[in-house]
Structures are given as structure tokens and as C-alpha cells.
Coordinates of C-alpha atoms in Angstrom, one line a residue:
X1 CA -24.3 -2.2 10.7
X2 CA -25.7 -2.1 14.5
X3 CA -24.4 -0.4 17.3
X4 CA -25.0 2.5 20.0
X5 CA -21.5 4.3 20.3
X6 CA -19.1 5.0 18.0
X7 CA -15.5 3.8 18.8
X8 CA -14.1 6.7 16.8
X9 CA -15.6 10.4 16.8
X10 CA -13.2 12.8 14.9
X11 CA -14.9 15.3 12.8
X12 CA -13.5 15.6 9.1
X13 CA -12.3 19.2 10.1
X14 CA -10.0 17.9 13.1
X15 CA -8.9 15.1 11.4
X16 CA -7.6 17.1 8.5
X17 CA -6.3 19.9 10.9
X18 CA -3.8 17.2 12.6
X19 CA -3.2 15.8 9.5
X20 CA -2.0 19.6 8.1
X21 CA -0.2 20.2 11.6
X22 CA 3.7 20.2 10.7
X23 CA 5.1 20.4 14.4
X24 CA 3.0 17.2 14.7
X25 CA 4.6 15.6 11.6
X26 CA 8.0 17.0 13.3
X27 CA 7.8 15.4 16.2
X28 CA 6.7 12.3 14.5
X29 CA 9.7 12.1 12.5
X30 CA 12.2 12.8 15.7
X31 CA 10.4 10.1 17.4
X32 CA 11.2 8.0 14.6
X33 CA 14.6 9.1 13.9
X34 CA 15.5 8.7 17.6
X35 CA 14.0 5.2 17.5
X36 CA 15.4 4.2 14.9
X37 CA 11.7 2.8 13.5
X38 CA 10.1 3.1 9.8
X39 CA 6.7 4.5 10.8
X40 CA 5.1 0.7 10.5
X41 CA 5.7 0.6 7.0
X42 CA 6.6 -3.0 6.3
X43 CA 8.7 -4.6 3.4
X44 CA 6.5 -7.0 0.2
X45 CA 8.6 -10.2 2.4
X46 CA 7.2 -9.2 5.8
X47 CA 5.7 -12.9 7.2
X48 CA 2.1 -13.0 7.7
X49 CA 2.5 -13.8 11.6
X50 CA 3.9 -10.0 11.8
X51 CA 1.3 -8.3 9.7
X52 CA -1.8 -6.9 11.7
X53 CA -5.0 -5.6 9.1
X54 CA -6.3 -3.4 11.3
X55 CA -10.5 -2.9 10.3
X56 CA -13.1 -1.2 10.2
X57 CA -16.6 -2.2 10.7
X58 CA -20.2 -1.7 11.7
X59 CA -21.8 -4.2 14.3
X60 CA -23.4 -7.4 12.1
X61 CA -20.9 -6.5 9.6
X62 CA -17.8 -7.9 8.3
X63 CA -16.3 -9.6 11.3
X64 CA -20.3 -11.4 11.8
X65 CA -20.5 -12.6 8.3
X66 CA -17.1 -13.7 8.0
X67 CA -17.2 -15.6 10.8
X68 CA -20.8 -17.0 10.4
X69 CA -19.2 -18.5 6.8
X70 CA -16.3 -19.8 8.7
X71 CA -14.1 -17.6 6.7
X72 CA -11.8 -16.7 9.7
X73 CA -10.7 -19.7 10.9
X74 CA -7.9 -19.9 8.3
X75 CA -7.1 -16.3 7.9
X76 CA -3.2 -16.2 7.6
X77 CA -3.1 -12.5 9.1
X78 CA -3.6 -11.1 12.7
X79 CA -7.2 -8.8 12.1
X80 CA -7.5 -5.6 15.0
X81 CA -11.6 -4.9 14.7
X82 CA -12.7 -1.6 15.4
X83 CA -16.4 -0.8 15.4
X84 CA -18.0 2.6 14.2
X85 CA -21.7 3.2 14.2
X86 CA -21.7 4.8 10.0
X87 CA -19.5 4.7 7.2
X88 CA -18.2 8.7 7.7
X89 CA -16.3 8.0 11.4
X90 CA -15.1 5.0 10.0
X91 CA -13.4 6.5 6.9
X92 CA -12.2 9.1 9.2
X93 CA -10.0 6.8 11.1
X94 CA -9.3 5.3 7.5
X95 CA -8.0 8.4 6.1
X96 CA -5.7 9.0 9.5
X97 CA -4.5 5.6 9.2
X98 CA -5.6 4.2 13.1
X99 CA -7.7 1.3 10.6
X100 CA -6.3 -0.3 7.4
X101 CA -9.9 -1.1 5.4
X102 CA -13.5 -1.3 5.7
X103 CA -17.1 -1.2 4.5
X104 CA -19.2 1.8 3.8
X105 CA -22.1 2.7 1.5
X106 CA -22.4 4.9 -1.7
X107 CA -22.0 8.0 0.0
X108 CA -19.3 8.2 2.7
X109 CA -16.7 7.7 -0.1
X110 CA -18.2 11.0 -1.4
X111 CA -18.1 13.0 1.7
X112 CA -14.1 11.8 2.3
X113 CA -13.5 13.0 -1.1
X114 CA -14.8 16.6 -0.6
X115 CA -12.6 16.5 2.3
X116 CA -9.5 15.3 0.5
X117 CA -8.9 12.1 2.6
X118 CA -6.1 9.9 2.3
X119 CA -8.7 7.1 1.2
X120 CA -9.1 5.4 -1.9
X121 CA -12.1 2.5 -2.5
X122 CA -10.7 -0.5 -3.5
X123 CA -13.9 -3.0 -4.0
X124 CA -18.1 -2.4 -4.9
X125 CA -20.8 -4.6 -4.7
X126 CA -24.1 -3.7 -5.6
X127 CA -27.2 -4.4 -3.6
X128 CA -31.1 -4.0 -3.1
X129 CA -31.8 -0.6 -2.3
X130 CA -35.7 -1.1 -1.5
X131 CA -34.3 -1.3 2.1
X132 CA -33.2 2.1 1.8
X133 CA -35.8 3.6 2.8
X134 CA -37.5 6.8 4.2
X135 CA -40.1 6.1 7.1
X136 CA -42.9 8.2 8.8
X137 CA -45.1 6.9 11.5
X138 CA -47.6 4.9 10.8
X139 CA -50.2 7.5 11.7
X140 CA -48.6 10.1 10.2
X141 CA -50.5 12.3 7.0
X142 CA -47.4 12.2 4.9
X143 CA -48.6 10.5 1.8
X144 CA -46.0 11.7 -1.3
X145 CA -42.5 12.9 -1.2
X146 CA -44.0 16.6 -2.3
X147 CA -45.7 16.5 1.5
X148 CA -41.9 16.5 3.2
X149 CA -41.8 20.3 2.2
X150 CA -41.4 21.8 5.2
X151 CA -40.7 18.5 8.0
X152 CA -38.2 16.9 9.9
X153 CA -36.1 14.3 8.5
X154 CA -33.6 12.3 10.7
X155 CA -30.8 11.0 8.3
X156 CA -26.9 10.5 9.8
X157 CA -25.0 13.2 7.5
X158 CA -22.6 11.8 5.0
X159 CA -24.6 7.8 5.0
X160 CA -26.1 6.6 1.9
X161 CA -29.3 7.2 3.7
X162 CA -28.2 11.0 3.1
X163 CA -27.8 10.3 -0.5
X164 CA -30.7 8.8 -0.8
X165 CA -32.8 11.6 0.9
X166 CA -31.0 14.6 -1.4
X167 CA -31.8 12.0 -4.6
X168 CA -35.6 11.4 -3.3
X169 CA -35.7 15.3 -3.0
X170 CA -34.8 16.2 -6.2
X171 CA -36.9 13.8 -8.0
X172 CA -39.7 15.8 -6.5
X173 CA -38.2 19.0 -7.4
X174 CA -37.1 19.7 -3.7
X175 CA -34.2 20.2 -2.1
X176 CA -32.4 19.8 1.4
X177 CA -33.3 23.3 2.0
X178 CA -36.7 22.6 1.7
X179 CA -36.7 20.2 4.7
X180 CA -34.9 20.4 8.2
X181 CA -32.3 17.7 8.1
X182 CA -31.5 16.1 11.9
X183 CA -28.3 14.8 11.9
X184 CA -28.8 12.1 13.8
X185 CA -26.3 8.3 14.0
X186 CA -29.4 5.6 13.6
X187 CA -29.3 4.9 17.8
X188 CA -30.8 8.2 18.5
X189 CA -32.6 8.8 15.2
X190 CA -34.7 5.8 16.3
X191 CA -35.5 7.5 19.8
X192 CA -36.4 10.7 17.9
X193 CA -38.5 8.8 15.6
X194 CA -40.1 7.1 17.9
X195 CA -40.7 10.0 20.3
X196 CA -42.4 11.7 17.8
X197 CA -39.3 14.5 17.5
X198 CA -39.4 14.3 13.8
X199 CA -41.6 13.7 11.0
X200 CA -39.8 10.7 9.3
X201 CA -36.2 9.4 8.9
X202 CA -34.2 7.9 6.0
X203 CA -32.3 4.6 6.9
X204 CA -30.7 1.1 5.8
X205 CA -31.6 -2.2 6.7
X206 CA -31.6 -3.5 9.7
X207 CA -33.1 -0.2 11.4
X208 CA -35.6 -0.3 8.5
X209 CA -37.1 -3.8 9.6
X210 CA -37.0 -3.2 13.1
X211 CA -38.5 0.5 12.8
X212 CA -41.2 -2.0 10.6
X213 CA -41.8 -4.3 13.1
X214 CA -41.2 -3.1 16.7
X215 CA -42.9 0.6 15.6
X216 CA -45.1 0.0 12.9
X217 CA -43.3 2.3 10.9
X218 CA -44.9 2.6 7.0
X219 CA -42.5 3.6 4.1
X220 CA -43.5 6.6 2.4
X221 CA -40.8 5.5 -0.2
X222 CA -37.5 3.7 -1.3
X223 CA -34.2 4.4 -2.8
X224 CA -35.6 2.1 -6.3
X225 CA -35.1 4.3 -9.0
X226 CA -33.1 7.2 -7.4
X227 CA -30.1 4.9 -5.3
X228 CA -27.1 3.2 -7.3
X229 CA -27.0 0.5 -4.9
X230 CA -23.2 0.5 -3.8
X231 CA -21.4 -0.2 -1.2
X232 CA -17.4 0.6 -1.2
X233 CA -14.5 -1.9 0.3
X234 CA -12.4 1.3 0.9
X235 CA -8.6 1.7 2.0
X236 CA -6.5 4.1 3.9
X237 CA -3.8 5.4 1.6
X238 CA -0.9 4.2 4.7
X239 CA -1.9 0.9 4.1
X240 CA -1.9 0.7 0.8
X241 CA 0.9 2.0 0.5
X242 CA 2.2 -0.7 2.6
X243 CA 3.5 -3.2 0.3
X244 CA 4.0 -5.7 3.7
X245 CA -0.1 -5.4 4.0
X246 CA -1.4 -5.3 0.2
X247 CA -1.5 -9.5 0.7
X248 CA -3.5 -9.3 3.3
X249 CA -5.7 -6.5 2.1
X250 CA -6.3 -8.9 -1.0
X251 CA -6.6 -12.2 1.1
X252 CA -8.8 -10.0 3.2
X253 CA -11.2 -8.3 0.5
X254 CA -11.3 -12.2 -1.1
X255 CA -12.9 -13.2 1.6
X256 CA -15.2 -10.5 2.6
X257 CA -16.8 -11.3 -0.7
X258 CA -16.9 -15.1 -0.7
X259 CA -18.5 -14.4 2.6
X260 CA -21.3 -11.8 1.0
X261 CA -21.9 -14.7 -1.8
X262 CA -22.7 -17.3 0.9
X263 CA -24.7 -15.2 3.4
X264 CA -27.1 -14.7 -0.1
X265 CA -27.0 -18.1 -0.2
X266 CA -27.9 -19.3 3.5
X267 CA -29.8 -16.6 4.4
X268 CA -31.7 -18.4 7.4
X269 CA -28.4 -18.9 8.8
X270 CA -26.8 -15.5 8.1
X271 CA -30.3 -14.3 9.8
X272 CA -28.8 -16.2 12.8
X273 CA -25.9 -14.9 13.0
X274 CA -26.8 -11.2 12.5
X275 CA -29.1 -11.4 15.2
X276 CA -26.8 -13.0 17.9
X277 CA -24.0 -10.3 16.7
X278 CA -26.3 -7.4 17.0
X279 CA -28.9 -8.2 19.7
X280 CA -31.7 -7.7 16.9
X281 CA -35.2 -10.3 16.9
X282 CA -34.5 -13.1 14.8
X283 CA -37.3 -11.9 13.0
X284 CA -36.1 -8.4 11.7
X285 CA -32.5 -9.9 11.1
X286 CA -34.6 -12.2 8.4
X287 CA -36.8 -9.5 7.1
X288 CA -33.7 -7.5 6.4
X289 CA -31.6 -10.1 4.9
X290 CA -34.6 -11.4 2.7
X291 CA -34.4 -8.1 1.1
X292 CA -30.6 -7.6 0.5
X293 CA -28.3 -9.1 -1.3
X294 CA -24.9 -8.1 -2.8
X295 CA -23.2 -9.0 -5.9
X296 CA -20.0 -8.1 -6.3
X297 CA -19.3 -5.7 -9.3
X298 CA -15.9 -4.4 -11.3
X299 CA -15.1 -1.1 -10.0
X300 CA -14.9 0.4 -13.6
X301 CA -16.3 3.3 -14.9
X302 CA -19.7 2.7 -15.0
X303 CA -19.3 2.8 -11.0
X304 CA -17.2 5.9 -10.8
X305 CA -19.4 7.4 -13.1
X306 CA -23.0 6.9 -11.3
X307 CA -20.7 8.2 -8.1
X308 CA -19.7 11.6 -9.7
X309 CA -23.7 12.3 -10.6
X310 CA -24.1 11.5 -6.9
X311 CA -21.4 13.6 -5.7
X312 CA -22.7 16.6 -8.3
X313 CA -25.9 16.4 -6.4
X314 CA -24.6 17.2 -3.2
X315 CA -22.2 20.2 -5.3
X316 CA -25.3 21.6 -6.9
X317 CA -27.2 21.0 -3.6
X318 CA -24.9 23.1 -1.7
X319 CA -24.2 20.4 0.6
X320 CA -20.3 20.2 -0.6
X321 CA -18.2 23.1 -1.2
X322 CA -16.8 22.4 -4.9
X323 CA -17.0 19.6 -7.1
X324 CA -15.2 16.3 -6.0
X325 CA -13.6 13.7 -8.4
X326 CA -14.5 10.7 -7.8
X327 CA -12.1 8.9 -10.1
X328 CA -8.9 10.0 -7.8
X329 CA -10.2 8.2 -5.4
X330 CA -10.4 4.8 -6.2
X331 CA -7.7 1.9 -6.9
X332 CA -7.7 -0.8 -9.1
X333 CA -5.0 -2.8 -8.0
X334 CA -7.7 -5.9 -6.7
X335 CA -9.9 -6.2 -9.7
X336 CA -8.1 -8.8 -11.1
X337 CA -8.4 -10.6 -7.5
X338 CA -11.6 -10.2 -6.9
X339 CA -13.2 -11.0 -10.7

């Protein structure tokens, strides 16, 4: 979840764009017809020595906890990271098939939706959410949600952090046109925050901790009560359609869970790990994994449902231009795996 530059910056508009472009598709399909290749797609009986799970990730994520439970060193498939600082960039290369799978919160899954992206979410856990927070200096006057009338908020657009500012809103009978949202990725929010450039900025764990710690930011209040919690395994359509990759999407979501199950478990060393991975103080990693902790859930319709209220929210807010269902984008093919 840590890093200062994303590895992959397309914007939802020119991803779709290329996606709709036929001459590209064209001369995609003369390349392939002249080569005489199959666009990567492999067969169900392609050895696990050829297949490469190419995925997505935020620094102290996946690749950190995986390896800190020594849940790699087996892995019978050939991984390709790629690290993005938020869930939307991420899903953005998901959707245009340059990664195969990867972690997001409750809200990028929304915002890919709206834009009709050739995702689907695959896997949900659900987590603390008093991380989730929205902070203001610790000098600042801001006492209630009513007082953000009017202020600054740095949020990056399409996180769970911007779910959880629209939900915080409304449950004070405001909404994101009340405030001045600053779309900011959490590298530069933190600068702004700490520059004084805005009036307070809704984040996850770790920036949370170390906004706590190293600026004596206060919380002026939490997603308890308004966030569902989630965070989405989600897959590119291309590779889930690859029948050659599904094993190792399964082996790989298997894992990725075992993994969360053991860093709730040893959270001392988790704290470790996250801190070597990311660069943070040892002592923010542990303030943020003291307060997290993910347990895996079904993705049923208790999950798809408390997503469609969230993705209403952003219709009724105006923030998204129609109403998104949630439901066509989510497979079910690992449940059974994963329970």
C-alpha cells in the first residue's frame, strides 16, 4: 500500500479509448495472423513452468506478505509484480490486460464498473475500517463532520478513502459539493497535508499511523459505521478467460489469503516485514497492523449488495454518470477454493 510513483498512469478515458479503437484491434489481429500466435491465450494443459501471473500490487502488499509467510517459496508459477500507488491505476492495467490480478479496496471496483472495464472481482475479505480515517491537523478548529462545509479535503479519487469521504458526508447531510475535493495519490496528499495546503485528508492505514505519529495528525473521524470494510481480489477479464492461468489465479488467490490469516496472527513479525518493504518506522508499521485485520468472506450477495448502496451513493452524488451494477462484475468461480 506504500509507494511514491505509479508504474502505470492511464486514465479510465484513454484506456477505454484504445480499448474501442478498431484499426488498433486490426492491426492486432494482422500481427497475430502473420505470426501465426493466439494472443497469449493458453490451453487448461499449459505446464506451470510456461504460465507467468502477471500482478498487481501496492508497495507492503501482496508480494511483502506473501513472502514474509514464506508463501512464495513453493509457488509452482512464474509471478511478473507490477507496483501502482491506488487501487484505480491498478485496475486500469487490469482491465487492459498488461496485469492478470490484484488487490484493491471497496471502491476502485466501483469506479471500473462505471467505466465498463473488462474486470471482474474474484475474492473479499473484510477488515477494520477504524484505520480509515479522515485527519486534520492537530491544531486545526475542525471538531464535527458538519465543520468540513466549505474545506479542503485531500482524498485519491476512486480509493476507498473516497468512499468513505462521500459516506462520512452524507451521514451529516453533506455532500461532495459541499467540500472542495483534492485529488491527490497519498505521496503528495501527505505534502499538502503537511504544508498546510488543505484542511484535512481521508486515508488508509499505513498513511494514517504515520500522518499520527510523524505529524501529530488527530482524527476528526472513521469509516466505523459508514465503511463496509472490503477489499476485492479482482481479475482482468483476459485472464480469466485464460483457462492456461485460472490454476494459477486459484493457487495464487489461495495463498494471498493463507498469507492475510497468518500476518493476523504474527503481527510483530508482519510489522517487520512491512516496514523493511516500505521504508515505514517499525513503529507505524505496528500501529497500523494492530488495527487491521482481514477475514476472508464469501463473495455472495450480502457483499454485492452493500457494494450497489455504495455505488448508488456516488450515482445520486453525481460523482458517476448512471447507475452501475455491481453484480456483472464479479465471478464466482473460486468460492469453493477459497471457503
Amino acid at each position: 500500500m506504500w509507494s511514491n510513483a505509479p508504474a502505470y498512469s492511464l486514465t479510465w478515458e484513454w484506456t477505454l479509448k484504445k480499448l474501442r479503437d478498431r484499426s488498433l484491434l486490426g492491426l492486432l489481429a494482422a500481427i497475430l495472423l502473420t505470426t501465426g500466435c493466439s494472443a497469449g491465450t493458453q490451453s487448461a494443459d499449459t505446464p506451470a513452468a510456461d504460465v507467468v501471473l502477471k500482478v498487481g500490487d501496492q508497495k507492503g502488499g501482496a508480494k511483502s506478505v506473501l513472502t514474509a509467510a514464506g508463501l512464495l517459496d513453493d509457488f509452482p508459477y512464474k509471478i511478473e509484480w507490477s507496483t501502482f500507488t491506488s487501487g484505480p491505476p491498478l485496475l486500469e492495467a487490469a482491465s487492459a490486460g498488461a496485469i492478470d490480478v490484484g488487490a484493491v479496496g471497496n471502491t476502485p471496483p466501483i469506479f471500473a464498473a462505471a467505466a465498463n472495464a473488462k474486470i471482474a472481482a474474484v475474492g473479499v475479505s473484510k477488515g477494520q475500517v477504524e484505520a480509515d480515517a479522515i485527519l486534520v491537523p492537530e491544531n486545526s478548529p475542525l471538531r464535527s463532520v458538519a465543520e468540513l462545509r466549505g474545506k479542503n479535503i485531500a482524498v485519491a479519487k476512486g480509493s476507498s478513502a473516497h468512499g468513505q469521504i462521500l459516506l462520512t458526508l452524507r451521514s451529516a447531510g453533506l455532500t461532495t459539493k459541499d467540500v472542495t475535493l483534492n485529488f491527490l495519490q497519498p505521496a503528495d496528499a501527505y505534502g499538502a497535508f503537511t504544508q498546510g495546503r488543505v484542511d484535512a485528508w481521508a486515508v488508509w492505514d499505513p498513511y494514517t499511523a504515520q500522518a499520527q505519529q510523524e505529524a501529530k495528525a488527530r482524527v476528526l473521524t472513521t469509516g466505523e459505521g459508514r465503511s463496509n470494510g472490503y477489499g476485492f481480489q479482482v481479475a482482468g477479464k483476459k485472464a480469466l478467460e485464460d483457462k492456461g492461468k485460472n490454476p494459477a489465479l486459484k493457487e495464487y488467490l489461495i495463498r494471498y489469503y493463507k498469507a492475510q490469516k497468518w500476518a493476523d496472527t504474527h503481527r510483530e513479525e508482519w510489522a517487520k516485514a512491512w516496514a523493511a518493504e516500505t521504508g515505514l518506522k517499525y513503529d507505524v508499521a505496528l500501529a497500523a497492523v494492530n488495527r487491521n485485520g482481514d477475514a476472508v468472506v464469501k463473495l455472495d450477495d450480502t457483499v454485492i449488495r452493500s457494494e450497489q448502496e455504495l455505488a448508488d451513493a456516488f450515482t445520486e452524488d453525481k460523482t458517476l454518470p448512471g447507475k452501475v451494477d455491481f453484480a456483472k462484475f464479479v465471478d464466482t468461480r473460486f468460492q469453493g477454493d477459497l471457503a
